[in-house]
Short mmCIF file of C-alpha atoms in Angstrom, two decimals:
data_model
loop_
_atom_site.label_atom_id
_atom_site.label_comp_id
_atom_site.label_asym_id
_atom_site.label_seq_id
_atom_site.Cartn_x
_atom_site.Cartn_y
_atom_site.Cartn_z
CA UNK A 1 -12.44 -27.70 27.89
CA UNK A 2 -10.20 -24.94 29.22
CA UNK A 3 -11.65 -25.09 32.80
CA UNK A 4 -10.09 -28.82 32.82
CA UNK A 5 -6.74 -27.31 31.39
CA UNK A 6 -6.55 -24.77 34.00
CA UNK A 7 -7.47 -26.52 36.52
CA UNK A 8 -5.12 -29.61 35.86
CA UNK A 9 -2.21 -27.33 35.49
CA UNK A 10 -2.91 -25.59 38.86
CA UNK A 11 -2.60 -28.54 40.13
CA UNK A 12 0.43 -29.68 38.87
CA UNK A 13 1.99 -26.37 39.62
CA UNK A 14 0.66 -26.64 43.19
CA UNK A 15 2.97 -29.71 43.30
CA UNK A 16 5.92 -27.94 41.81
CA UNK A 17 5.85 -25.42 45.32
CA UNK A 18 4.44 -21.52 45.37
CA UNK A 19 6.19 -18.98 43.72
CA UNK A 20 7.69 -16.75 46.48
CA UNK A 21 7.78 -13.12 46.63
CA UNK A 22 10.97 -12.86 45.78
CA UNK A 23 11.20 -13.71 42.17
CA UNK A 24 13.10 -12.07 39.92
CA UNK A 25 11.14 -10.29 37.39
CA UNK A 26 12.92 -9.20 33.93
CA UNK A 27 12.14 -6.58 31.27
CA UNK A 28 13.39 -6.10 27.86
CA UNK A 29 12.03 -5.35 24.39
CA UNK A 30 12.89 -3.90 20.83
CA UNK A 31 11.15 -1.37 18.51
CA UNK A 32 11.17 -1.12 15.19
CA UNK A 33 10.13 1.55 12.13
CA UNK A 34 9.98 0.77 8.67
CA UNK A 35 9.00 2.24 5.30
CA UNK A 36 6.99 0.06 2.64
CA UNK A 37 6.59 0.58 -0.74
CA UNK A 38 4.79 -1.49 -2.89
CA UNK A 39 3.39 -1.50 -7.03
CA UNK A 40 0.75 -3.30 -8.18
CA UNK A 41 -0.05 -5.25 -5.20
CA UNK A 42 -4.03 -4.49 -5.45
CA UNK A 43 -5.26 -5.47 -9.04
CA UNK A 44 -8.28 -6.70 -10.63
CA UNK A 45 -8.60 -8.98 -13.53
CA UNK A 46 -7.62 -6.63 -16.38
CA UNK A 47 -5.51 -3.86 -14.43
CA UNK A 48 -3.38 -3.66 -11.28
CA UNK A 49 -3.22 -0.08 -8.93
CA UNK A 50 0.13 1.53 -8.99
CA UNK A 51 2.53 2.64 -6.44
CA UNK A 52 1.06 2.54 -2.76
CA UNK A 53 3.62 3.29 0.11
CA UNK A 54 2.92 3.45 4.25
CA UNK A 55 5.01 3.40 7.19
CA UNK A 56 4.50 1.27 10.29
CA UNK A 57 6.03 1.35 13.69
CA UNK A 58 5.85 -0.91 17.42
CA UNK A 59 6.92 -1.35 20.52
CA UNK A 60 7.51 -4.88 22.34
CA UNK A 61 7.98 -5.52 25.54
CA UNK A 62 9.46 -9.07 27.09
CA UNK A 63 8.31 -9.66 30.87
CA UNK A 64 10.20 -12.91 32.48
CA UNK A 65 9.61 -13.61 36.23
CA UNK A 66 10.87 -16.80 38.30
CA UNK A 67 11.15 -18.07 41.54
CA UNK A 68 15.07 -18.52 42.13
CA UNK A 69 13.78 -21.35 45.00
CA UNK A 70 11.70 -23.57 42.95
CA UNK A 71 12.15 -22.28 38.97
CA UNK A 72 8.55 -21.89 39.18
CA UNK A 73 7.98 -18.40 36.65
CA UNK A 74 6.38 -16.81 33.70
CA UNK A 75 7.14 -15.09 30.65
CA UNK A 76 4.73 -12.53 28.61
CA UNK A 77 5.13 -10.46 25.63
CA UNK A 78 3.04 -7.70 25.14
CA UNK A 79 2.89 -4.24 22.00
CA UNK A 80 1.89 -1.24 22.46
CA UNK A 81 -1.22 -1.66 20.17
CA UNK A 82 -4.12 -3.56 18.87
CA UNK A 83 -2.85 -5.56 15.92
CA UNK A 84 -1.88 -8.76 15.55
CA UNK A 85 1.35 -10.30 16.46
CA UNK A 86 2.77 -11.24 13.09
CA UNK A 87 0.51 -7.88 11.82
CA UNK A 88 2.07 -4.28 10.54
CA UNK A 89 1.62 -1.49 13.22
CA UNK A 90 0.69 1.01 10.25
CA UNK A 91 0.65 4.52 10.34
CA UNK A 92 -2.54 5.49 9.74
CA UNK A 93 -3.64 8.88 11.61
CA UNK A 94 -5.53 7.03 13.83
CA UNK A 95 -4.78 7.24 17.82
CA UNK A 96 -4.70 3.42 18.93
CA UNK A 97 -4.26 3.44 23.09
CA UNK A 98 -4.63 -0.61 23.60
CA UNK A 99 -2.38 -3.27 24.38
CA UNK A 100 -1.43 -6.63 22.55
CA UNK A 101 -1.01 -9.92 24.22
CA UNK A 102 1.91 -11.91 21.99
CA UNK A 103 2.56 -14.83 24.48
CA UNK A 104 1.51 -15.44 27.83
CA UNK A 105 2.44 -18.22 30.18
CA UNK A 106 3.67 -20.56 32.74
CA UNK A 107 6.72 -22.67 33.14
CA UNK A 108 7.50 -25.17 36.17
CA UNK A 109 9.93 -27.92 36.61
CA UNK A 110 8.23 -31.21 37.69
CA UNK A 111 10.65 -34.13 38.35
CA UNK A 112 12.38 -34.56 34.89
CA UNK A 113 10.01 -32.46 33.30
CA UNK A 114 8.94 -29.00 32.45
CA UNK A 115 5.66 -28.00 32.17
CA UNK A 116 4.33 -24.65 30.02
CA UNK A 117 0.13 -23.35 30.09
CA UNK A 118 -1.01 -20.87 28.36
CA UNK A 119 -0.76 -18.83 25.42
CA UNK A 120 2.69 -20.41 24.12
CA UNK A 121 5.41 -18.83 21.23
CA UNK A 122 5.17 -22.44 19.70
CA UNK A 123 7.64 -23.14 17.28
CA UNK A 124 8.73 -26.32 15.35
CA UNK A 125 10.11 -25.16 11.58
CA UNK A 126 9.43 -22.46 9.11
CA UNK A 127 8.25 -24.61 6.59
CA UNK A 128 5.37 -26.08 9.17
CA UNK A 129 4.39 -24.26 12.09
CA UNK A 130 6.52 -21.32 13.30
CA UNK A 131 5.44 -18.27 15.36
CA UNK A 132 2.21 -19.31 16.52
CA UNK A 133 0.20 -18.85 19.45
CA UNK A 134 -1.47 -21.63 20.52
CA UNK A 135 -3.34 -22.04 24.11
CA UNK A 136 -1.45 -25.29 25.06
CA UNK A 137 -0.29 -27.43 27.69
CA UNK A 138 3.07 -28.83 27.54
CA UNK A 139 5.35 -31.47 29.24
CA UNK A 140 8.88 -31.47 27.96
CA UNK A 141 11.34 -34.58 28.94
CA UNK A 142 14.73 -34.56 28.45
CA UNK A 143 17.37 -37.23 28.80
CA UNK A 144 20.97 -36.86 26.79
CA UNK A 145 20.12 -36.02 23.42
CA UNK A 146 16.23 -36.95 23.44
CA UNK A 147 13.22 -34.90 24.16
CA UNK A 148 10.03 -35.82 24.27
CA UNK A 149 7.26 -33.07 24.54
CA UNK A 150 3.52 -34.15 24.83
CA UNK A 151 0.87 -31.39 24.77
CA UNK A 152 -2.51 -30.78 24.43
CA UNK A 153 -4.85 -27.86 23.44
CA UNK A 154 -7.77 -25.83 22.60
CA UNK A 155 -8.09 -24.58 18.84
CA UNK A 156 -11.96 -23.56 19.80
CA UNK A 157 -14.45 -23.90 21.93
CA UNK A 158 -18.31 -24.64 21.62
CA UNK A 159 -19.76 -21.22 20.46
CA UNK A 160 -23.18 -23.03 19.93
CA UNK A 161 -25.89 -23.50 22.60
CA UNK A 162 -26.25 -27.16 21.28
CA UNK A 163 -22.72 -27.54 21.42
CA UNK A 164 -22.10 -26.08 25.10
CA UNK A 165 -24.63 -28.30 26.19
CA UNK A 166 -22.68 -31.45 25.99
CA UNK A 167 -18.71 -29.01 25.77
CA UNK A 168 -18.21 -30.35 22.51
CA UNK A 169 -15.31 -28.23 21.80
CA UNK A 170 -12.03 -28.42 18.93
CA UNK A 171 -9.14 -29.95 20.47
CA UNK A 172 -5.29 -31.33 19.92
CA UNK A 173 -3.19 -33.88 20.94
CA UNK A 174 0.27 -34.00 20.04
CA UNK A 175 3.71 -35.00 20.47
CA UNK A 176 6.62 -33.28 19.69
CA UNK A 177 10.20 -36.13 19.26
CA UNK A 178 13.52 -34.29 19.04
CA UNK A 179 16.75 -36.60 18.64
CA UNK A 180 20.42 -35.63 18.01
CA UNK A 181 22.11 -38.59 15.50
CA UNK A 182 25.03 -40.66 16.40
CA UNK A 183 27.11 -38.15 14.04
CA UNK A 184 25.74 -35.04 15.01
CA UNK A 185 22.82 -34.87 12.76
CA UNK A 186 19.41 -33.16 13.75
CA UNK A 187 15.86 -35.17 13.39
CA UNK A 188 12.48 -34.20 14.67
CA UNK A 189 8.98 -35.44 14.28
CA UNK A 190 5.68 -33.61 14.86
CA UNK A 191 1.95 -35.36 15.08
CA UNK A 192 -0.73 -34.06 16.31
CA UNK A 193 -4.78 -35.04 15.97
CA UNK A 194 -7.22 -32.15 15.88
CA UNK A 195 -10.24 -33.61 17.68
CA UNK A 196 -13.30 -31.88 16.46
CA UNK A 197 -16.63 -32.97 18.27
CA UNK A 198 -18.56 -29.56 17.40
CA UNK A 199 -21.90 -30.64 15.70
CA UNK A 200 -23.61 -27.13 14.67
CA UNK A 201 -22.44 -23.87 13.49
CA UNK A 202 -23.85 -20.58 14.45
CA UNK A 203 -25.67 -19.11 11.50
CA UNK A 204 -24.17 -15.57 10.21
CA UNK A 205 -25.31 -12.88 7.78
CA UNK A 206 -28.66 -11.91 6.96
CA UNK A 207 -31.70 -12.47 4.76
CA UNK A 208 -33.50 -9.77 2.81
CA UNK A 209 -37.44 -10.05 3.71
CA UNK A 210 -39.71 -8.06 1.12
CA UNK A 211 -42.83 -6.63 2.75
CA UNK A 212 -45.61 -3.47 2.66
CA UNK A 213 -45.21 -0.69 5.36
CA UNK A 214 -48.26 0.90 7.10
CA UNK A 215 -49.30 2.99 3.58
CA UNK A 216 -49.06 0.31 1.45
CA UNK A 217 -45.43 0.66 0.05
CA UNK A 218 -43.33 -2.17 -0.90
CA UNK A 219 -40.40 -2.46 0.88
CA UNK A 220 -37.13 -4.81 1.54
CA UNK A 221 -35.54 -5.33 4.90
CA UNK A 222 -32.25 -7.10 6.00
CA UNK A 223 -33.30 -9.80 9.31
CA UNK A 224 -30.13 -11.56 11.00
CA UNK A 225 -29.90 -15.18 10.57
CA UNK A 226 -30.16 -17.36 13.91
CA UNK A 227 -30.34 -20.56 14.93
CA UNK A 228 -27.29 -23.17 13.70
CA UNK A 229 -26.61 -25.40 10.75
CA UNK A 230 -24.76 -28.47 10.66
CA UNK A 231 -20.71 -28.24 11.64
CA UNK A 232 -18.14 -29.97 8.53
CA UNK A 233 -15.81 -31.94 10.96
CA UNK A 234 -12.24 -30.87 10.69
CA UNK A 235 -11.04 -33.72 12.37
CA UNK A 236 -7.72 -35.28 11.21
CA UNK A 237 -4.27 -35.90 11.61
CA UNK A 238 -1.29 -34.12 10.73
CA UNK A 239 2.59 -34.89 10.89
CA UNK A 240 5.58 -33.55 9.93
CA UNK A 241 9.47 -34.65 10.19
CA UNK A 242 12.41 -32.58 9.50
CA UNK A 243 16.04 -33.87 8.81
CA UNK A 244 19.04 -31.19 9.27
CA UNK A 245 22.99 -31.31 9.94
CA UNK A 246 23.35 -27.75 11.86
CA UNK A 247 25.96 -28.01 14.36
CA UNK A 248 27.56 -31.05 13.10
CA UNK A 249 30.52 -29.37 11.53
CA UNK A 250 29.90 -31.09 7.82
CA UNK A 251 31.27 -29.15 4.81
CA UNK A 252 27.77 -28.87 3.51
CA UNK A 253 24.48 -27.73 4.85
CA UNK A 254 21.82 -30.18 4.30
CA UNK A 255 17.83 -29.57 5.10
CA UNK A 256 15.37 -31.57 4.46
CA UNK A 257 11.76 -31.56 5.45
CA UNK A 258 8.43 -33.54 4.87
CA UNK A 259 4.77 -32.26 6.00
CA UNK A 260 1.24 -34.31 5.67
CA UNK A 261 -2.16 -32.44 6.69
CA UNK A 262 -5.34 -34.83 6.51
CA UNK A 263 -7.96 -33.33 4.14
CA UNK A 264 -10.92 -32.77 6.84
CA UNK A 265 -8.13 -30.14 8.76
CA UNK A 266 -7.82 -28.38 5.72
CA UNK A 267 -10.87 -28.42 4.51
CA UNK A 268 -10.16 -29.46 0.98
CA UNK A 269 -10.97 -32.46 -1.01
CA UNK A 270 -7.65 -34.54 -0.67
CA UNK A 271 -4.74 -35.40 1.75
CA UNK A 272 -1.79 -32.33 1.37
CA UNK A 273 1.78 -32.92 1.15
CA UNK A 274 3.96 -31.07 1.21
CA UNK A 275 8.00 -30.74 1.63
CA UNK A 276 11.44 -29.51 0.36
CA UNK A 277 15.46 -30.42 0.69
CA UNK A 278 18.14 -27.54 0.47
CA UNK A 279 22.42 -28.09 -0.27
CA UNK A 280 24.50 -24.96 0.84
CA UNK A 281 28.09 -25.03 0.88
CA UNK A 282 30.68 -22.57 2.47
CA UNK A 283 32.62 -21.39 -0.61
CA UNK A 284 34.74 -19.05 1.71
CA UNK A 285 34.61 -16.80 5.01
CA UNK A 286 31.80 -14.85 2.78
CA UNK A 287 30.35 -16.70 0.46
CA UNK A 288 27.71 -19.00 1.18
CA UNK A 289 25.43 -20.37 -1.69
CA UNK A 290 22.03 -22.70 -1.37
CA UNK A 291 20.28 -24.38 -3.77
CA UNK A 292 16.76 -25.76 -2.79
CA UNK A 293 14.14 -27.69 -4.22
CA UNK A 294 10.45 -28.55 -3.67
CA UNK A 295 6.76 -28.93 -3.83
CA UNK A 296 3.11 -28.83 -2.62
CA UNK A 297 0.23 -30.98 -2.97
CA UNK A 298 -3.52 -30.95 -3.10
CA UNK A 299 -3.90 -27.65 -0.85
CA UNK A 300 -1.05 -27.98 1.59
CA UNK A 301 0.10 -24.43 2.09
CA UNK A 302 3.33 -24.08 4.45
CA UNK A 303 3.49 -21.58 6.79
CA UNK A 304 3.55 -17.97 6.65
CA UNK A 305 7.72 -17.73 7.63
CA UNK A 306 8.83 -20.38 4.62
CA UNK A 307 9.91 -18.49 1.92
CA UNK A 308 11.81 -15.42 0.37
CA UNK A 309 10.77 -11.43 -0.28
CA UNK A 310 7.54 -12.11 -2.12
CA UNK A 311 6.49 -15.57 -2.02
CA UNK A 312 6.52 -16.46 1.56
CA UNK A 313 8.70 -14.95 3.73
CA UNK A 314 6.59 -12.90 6.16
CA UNK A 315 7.46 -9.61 5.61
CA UNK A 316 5.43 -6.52 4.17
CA UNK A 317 6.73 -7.21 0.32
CA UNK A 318 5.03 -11.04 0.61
CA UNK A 319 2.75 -11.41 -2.13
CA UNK A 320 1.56 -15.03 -1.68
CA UNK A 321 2.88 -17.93 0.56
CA UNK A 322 4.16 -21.25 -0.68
CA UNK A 323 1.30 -23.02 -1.89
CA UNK A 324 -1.17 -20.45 -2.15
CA UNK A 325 -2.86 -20.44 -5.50
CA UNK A 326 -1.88 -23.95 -6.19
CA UNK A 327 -5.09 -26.33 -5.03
CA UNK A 328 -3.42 -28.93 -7.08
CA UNK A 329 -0.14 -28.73 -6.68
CA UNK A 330 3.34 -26.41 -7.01
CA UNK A 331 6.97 -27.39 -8.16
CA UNK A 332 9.01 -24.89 -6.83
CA UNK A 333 13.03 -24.44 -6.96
CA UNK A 334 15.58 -21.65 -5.72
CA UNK A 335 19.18 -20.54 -5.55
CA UNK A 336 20.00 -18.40 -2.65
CA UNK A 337 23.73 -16.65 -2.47
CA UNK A 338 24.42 -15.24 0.78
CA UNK A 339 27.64 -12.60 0.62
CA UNK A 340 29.12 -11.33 3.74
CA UNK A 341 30.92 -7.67 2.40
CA UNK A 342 31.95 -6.97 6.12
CA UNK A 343 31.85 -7.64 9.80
CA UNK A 344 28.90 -5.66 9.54
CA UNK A 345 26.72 -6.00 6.17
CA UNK A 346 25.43 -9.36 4.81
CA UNK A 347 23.63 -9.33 1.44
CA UNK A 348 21.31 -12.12 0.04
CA UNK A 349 19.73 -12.65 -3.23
CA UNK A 350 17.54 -14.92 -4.00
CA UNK A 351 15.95 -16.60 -7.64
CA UNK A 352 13.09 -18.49 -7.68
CA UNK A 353 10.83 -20.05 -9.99
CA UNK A 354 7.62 -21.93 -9.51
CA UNK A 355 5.34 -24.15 -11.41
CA UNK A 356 1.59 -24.27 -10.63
CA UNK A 357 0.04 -27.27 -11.85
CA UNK A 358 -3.30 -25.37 -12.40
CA UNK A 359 -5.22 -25.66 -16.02
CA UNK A 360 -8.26 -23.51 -15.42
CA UNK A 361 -8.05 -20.32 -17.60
CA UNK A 362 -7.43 -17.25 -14.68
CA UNK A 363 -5.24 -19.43 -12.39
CA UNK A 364 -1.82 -19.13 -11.90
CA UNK A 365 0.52 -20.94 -14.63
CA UNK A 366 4.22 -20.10 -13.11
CA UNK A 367 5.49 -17.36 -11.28
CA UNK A 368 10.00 -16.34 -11.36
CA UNK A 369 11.18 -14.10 -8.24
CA UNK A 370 14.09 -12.24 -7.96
CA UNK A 371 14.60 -10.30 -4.84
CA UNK A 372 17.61 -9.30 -2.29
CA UNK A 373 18.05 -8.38 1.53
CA UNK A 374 20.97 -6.15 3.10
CA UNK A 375 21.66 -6.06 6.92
CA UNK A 376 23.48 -3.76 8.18
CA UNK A 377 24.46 -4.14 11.81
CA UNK A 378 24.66 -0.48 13.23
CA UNK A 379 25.77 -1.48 16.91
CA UNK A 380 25.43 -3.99 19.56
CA UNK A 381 21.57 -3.09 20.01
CA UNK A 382 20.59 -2.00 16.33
CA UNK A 383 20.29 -2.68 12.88
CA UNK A 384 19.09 -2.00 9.59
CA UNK A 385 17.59 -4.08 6.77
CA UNK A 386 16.71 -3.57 3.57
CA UNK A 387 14.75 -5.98 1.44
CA UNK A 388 13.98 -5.53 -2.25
CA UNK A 389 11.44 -7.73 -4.52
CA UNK A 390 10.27 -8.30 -8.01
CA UNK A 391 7.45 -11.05 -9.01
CA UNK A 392 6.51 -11.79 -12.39
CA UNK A 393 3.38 -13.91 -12.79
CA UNK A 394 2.46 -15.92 -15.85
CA UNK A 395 -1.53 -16.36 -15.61
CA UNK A 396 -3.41 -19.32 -17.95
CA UNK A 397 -5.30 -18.13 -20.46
CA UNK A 398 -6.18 -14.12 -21.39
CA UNK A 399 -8.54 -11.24 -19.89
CA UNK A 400 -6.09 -11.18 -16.61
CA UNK A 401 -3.33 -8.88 -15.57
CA UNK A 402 0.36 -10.06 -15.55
CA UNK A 403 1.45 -6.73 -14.49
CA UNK A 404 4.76 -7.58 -12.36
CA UNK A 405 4.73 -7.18 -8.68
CA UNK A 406 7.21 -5.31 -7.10
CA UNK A 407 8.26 -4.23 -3.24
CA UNK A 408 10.56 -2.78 -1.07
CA UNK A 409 11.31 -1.84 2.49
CA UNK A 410 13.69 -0.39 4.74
CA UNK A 411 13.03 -0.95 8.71
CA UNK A 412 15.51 0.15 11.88
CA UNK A 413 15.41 -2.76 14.19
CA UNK A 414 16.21 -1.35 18.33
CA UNK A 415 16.46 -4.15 20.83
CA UNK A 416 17.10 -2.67 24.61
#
């Protein structure tokens, strides 16, 4: 499948013109240091570890390149490591000499549109898909206050010899609808249909084989598993549409936000839904409180970014994200009170409680966070946050630890 992506978008950028030799190539980046501390974070069912702390460190690096003649460019992202891109860089004594990749990829004009291949710094909202990284082809059209953006993708390919033989591979389609409101408001829809044609999985692990060696001895020997078993299809739609009023000068903040994932994608037993609505209001220059409501169901989980200090959030201190531990459903509700002390420090705290509509004994019942933040804005090219976090789990029935979870960090954040 990615041959005919590559190729189709060579062509299409063929059309656009070549990028001449004179394009102007861009660098810039930011680095970053920060001390964790966490307690209780590794537990088991009776007892929970103590006090573990670490510090963790990178270095990013933004390369943008375009034709001036034809817009024709590219822009890459690359760390001075081997982890991950939402990953810790931890300090570990070990000497770690590779590169990253974070994004990689095309852009051309094309008529009205503009066209993106590659590895692509996707995002739509926190509470559905933010900061990924999928290998997509886009086509973004824009007229007034409309934009329409059809893409397609790989999410795998064939890593069976069955399954290479006829490319049966795991691909999207999706569209992307942006629209501003006749008074100012924001409202975007996402769908998208994962197309899974894979028939067989590769088999993985091992099987112990008992046996006699050459004197007679009994003996037991690990032998790899090959061959392939039958592929679940993840096939399935999802969908998500967000409603918001930023930019349109109300005297409220309003968010609201509705998510579906088809049961085959997430590879549970029903549908998920999932969604929330949040109310903020400006009480003065400084003070800016948000109240915020809502809930998961049957396995949705949002994504990684939705969220506070410990539940969601994605940070070092996150203990679980919103809708983890909660196969049947979560209730979940927040007040948020954001505090500007000065042109340079802004201070947020955060209360949250959530419900788990779990009944087994061992699961989670209900969970209350309280946790803050602190930036401090150092000078035009640094800063410094620090983010504090307490958890305290209620668990159904006994034999399990409740020990509370707590975390903090403080990070120096360089951009140049």
């Amino acid at each position: 499948m990615k041959k005919v992506l590559v190729a189709g978008t060579a062509l299409m950028l063929a059309g656009a013109a070549a990028v001449q030799a004179q394009a102007e190539v861009s660098v810039t980046g930011d680095a970053r240091v920060t001390y964790i501390g966490k307690q209780d974070y590794l537990r088991d069912k009776a007892s929970s570890n103590g006090y573990d702390d670490f510090f963790e460190s990178r270095v990013g690096l933004n390369i943008d390149g375009k034709a001036p003649a034809n817009g024709v460019g590219a822009k890459a992202r690359v760390y001075f490591d081997g982890y991950g891109f939402e990953d810790d860089a931890p300090w570990n004594g070990q000497e770690r000499t590779e590169l990253s990749v974070d994004y990689a990829y095309l852009t051309a004009p094309l008529g009205d549109w503009n066209i993106k291949a590659g590895r692509i710094n996707s995002d739509y909202s926190k509470f559905f898909s933010w900061n990924i990284r999928p290998t997509r082809l886009t086509a973004t059209y824009k007229q007034g206050d409309l934009s329409i953006t059809p893409f397609v993708g790989v999410r795998a390919e064939a890593t069976t010899e069955k399954d290479k033989w006829n490319d049966n591979d795991y691909t999207e389609y999706g569209l992307v609808l942006k629209s501003k409101l006749q008074n100012a408001w924001n409202l975007v829809g996402y769908v998208r249909y994962d197309d899974d044609k894979r028939e067989w999985d590769a088999l993985t692990g091992s099987t112990m084989v008992n046996g006699i060696d050459a004197k007679g001895k009994a003996l037991s020997f690990a032998v790899p598993n090959v061959g392939s078993k039958a592929h679940k299809d993840r096939s399935g739609v999802i969908g998500d549409v967000f409603l918001n009023n930023e930019g349109a000068n109300c005297d409220f903040g309003f968010h609201a936000e509705l998510a579906y994932k088809a049961a085959d994608v997430q590879g549970t037993e029903d549908d998920g839904l999932g969604g929330y609505v949040m109310l903020s209001k400006a009480m003065s220059s400084q003070f800016t409180p948000a109240v915020l409501a809502g809930m998961t169901k049957d396995g949705f989980v949002a994504d990684n970014d939705f969220g506070f200090v410990m539940v969601g959030g994605d940070t070092s201190t996150q203990v679980l994200k919103v809708g983890d531990l909660a196969p049947e459903g979560l209730w979940f509700g927040a007040f948020v009170a954001n505090y500007k002390t000065s042109e340079r420090m802004t201070l947020t705290g955060n209360f949250l409680y959530a419900d788990f509509d779990n009944s087994k004994a061992g699961t989670m019942d209900s969970a209350i966070e309280v946790s803050g933040v602190a930036d401090y804005v150092l000078n035009d090219s640094s800063s410094l946050t620090y983010k504090i976090g307490y958890l305290t789990p209620s668990v159904n029935g006994g034999g399990v630890a409740e020990d509370a979870y707590f975390a903090h960090y403080l990070r120096l954040n360089v951009k140049f």
